[in-house]
GROMACS .gro file of C-alpha atoms in nm:
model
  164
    1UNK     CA    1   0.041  14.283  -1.115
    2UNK     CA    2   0.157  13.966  -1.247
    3UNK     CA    3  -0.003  14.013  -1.582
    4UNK     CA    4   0.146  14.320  -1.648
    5UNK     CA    5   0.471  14.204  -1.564
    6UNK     CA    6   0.432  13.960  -1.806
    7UNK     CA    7   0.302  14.209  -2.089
    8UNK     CA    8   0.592  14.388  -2.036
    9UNK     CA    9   0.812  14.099  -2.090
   10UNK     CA   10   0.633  14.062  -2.405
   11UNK     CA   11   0.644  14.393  -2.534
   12UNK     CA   12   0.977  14.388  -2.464
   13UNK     CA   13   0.992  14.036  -2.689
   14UNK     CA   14   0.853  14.254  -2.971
   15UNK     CA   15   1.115  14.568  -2.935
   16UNK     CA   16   1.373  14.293  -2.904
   17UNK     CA   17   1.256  14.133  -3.279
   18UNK     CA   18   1.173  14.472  -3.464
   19UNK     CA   19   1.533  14.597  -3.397
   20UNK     CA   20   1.682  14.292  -3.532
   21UNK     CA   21   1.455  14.256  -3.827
   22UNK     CA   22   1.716  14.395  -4.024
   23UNK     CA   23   1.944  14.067  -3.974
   24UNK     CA   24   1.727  13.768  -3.894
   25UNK     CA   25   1.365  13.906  -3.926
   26UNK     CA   26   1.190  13.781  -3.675
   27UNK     CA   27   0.921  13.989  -3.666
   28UNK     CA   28   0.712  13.968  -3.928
   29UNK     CA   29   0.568  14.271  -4.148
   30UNK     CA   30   0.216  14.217  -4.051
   31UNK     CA   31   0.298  14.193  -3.675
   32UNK     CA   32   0.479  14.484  -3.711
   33UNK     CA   33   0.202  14.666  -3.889
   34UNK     CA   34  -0.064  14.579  -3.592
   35UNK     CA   35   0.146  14.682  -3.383
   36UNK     CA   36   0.209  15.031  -3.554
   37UNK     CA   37  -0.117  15.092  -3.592
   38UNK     CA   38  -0.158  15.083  -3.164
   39UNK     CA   39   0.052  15.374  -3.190
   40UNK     CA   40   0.345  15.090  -3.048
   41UNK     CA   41   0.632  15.293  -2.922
   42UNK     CA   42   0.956  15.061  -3.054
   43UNK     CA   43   1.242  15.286  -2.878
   44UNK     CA   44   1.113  15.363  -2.519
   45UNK     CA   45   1.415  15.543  -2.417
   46UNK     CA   46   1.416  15.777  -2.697
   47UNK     CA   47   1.026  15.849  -2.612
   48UNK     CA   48   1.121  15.893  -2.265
   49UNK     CA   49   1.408  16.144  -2.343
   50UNK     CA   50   1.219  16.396  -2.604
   51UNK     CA   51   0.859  16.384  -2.364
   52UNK     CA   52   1.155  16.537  -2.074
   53UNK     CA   53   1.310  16.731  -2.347
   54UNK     CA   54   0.973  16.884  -2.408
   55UNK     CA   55   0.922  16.921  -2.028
   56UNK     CA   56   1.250  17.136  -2.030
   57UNK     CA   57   1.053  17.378  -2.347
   58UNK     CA   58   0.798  17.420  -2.026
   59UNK     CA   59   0.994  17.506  -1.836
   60UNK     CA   60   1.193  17.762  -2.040
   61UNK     CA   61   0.925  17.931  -2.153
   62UNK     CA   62   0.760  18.036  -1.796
   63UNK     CA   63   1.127  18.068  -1.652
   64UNK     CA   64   1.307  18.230  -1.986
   65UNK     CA   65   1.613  18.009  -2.009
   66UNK     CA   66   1.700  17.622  -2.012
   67UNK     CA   67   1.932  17.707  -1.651
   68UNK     CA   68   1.700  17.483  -1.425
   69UNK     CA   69   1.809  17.432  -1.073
   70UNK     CA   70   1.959  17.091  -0.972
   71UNK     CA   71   1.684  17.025  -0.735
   72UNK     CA   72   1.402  17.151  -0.961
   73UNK     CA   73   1.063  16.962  -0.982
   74UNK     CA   74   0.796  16.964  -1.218
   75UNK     CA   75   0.449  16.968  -1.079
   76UNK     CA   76   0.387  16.599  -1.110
   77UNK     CA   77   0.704  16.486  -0.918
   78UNK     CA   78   0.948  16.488  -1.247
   79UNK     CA   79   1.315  16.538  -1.167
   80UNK     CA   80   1.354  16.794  -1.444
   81UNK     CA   81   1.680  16.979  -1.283
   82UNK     CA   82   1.864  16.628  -1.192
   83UNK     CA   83   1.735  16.551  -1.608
   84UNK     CA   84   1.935  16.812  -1.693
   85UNK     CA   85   2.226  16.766  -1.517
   86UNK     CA   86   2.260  16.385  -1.679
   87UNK     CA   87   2.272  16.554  -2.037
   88UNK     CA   88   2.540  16.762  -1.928
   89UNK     CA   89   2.722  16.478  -1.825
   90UNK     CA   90   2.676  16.238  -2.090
   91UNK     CA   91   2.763  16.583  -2.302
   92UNK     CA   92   3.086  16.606  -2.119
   93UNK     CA   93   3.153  16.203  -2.172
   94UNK     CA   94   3.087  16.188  -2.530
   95UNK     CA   95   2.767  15.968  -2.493
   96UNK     CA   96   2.498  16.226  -2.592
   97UNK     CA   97   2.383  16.110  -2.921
   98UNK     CA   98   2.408  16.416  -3.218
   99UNK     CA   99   2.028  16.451  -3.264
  100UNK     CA  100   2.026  16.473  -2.860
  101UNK     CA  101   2.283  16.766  -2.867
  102UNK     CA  102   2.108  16.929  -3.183
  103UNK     CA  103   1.786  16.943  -3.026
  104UNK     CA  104   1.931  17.074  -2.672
  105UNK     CA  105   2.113  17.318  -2.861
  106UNK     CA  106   1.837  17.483  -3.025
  107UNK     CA  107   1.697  17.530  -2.677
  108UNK     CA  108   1.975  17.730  -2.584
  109UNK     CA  109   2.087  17.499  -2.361
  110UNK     CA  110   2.380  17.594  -2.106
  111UNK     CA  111   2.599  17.303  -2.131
  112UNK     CA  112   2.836  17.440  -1.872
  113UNK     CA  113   2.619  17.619  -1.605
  114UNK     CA  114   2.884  17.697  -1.340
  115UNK     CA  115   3.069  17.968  -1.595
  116UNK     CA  116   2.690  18.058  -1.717
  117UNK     CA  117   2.618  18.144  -1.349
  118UNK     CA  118   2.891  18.333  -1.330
  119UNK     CA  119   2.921  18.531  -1.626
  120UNK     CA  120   2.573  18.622  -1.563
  121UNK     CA  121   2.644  18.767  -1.224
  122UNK     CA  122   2.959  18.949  -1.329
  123UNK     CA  123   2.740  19.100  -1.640
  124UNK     CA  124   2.443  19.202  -1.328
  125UNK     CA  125   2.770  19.310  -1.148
  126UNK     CA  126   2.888  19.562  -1.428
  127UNK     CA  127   2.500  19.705  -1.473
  128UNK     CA  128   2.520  19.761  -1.133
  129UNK     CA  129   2.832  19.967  -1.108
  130UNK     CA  130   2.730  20.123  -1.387
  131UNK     CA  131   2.437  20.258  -1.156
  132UNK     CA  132   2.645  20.379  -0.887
  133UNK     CA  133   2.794  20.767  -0.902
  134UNK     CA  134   3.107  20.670  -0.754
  135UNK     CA  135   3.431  20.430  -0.851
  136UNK     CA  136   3.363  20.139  -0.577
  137UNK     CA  137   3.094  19.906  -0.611
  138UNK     CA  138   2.918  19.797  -0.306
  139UNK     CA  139   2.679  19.494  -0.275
  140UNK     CA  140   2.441  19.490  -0.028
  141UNK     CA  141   2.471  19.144   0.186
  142UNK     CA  142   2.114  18.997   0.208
  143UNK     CA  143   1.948  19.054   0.558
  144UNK     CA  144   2.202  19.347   0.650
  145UNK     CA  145   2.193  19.723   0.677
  146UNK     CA  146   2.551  19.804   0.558
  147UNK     CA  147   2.701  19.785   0.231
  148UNK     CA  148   3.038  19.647   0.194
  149UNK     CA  149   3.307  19.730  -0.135
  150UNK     CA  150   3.301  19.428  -0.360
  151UNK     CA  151   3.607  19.226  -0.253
  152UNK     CA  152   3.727  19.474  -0.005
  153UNK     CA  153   3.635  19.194   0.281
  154UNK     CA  154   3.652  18.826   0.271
  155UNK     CA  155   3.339  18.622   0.395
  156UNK     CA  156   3.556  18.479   0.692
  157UNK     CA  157   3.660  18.821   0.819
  158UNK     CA  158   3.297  18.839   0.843
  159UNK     CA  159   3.199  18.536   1.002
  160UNK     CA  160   3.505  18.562   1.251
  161UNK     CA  161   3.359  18.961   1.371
  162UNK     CA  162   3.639  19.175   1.238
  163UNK     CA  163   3.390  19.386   1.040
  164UNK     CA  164   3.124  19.560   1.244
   0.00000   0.00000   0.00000
């Protein structure tokens, strides 16, 4: 345990002196070299975000769209819904960086997924009128017999018995 802690000090030692090579150099080209040819990752957060960002392609192809619920898990434990919502946010704050955004983009990815949601339910709400032979449309509530006209009740006239 300790000696990994301290390898990880010291890798992060070498990350530290690559990205400021450009001013002082203190990493030389041959160190640099060795260290390339290990396959050395020198930005661990950008590695980090494109192996989740390639998680999220997995997940939109067996699921057809990049709209991955908050609580969502990948097999192995990986947050991949709460992933999501953090690029939304740091879309909304101006922090997502523009190769971030490009790449999420060409996803299709739903950067507001509260008017997704409900644009998609109004569009399954129109095919489903459409189906109906007369005027009203009426939803069926889950686990109930009767049908009720969209927006003809409110949920607490329901929950307080005035509908039967």
């Amino acid at each position: 345990m300790e000696d990994s802690m301290k390898l990880g000090r010291w890798v992060s030692t070498q990350r530290t002196a690559y990205h400021k090579q450009g001013n002082k150099g203190t990493l030389s080209e041959e160190r640099t070299q060795r260290l390339e040819e290990l396959g050395f990752v020198w930005d661990s957060q950008n590695t980090e975000w494109d192996e989740n960002c390639d998680r999220l392609v997995e997940y939109k192809e067996e699921h057809g769209s990049c709209m991955v619920p908050q609580r969502f898990k990948m097999e192995d434990g990986m947050k991949l819904g709460a992933w999501v919502n953090i690029q939304r946010s740091a879309y909304s704050k101006g922090t997502l960086s523009k190769e971030c955004k490009q790449r999420l983009k060409g996803l299709g990815f739903v950067w507001d997924s509260q008017n997704a949601e409900w644009d998609e339910n109004c569009g399954r709400l129109v095919k489903y009128k459409d189906r109906q032979l007369f005027g009203a449309v009426e939803v069926r509530n889950e686990g109930r017999h009767e049908a009720w006209p969209l927006g003809h009740h409110t949920a607490k006239d329901v929950l307080q018995g005035h509908l039967e």
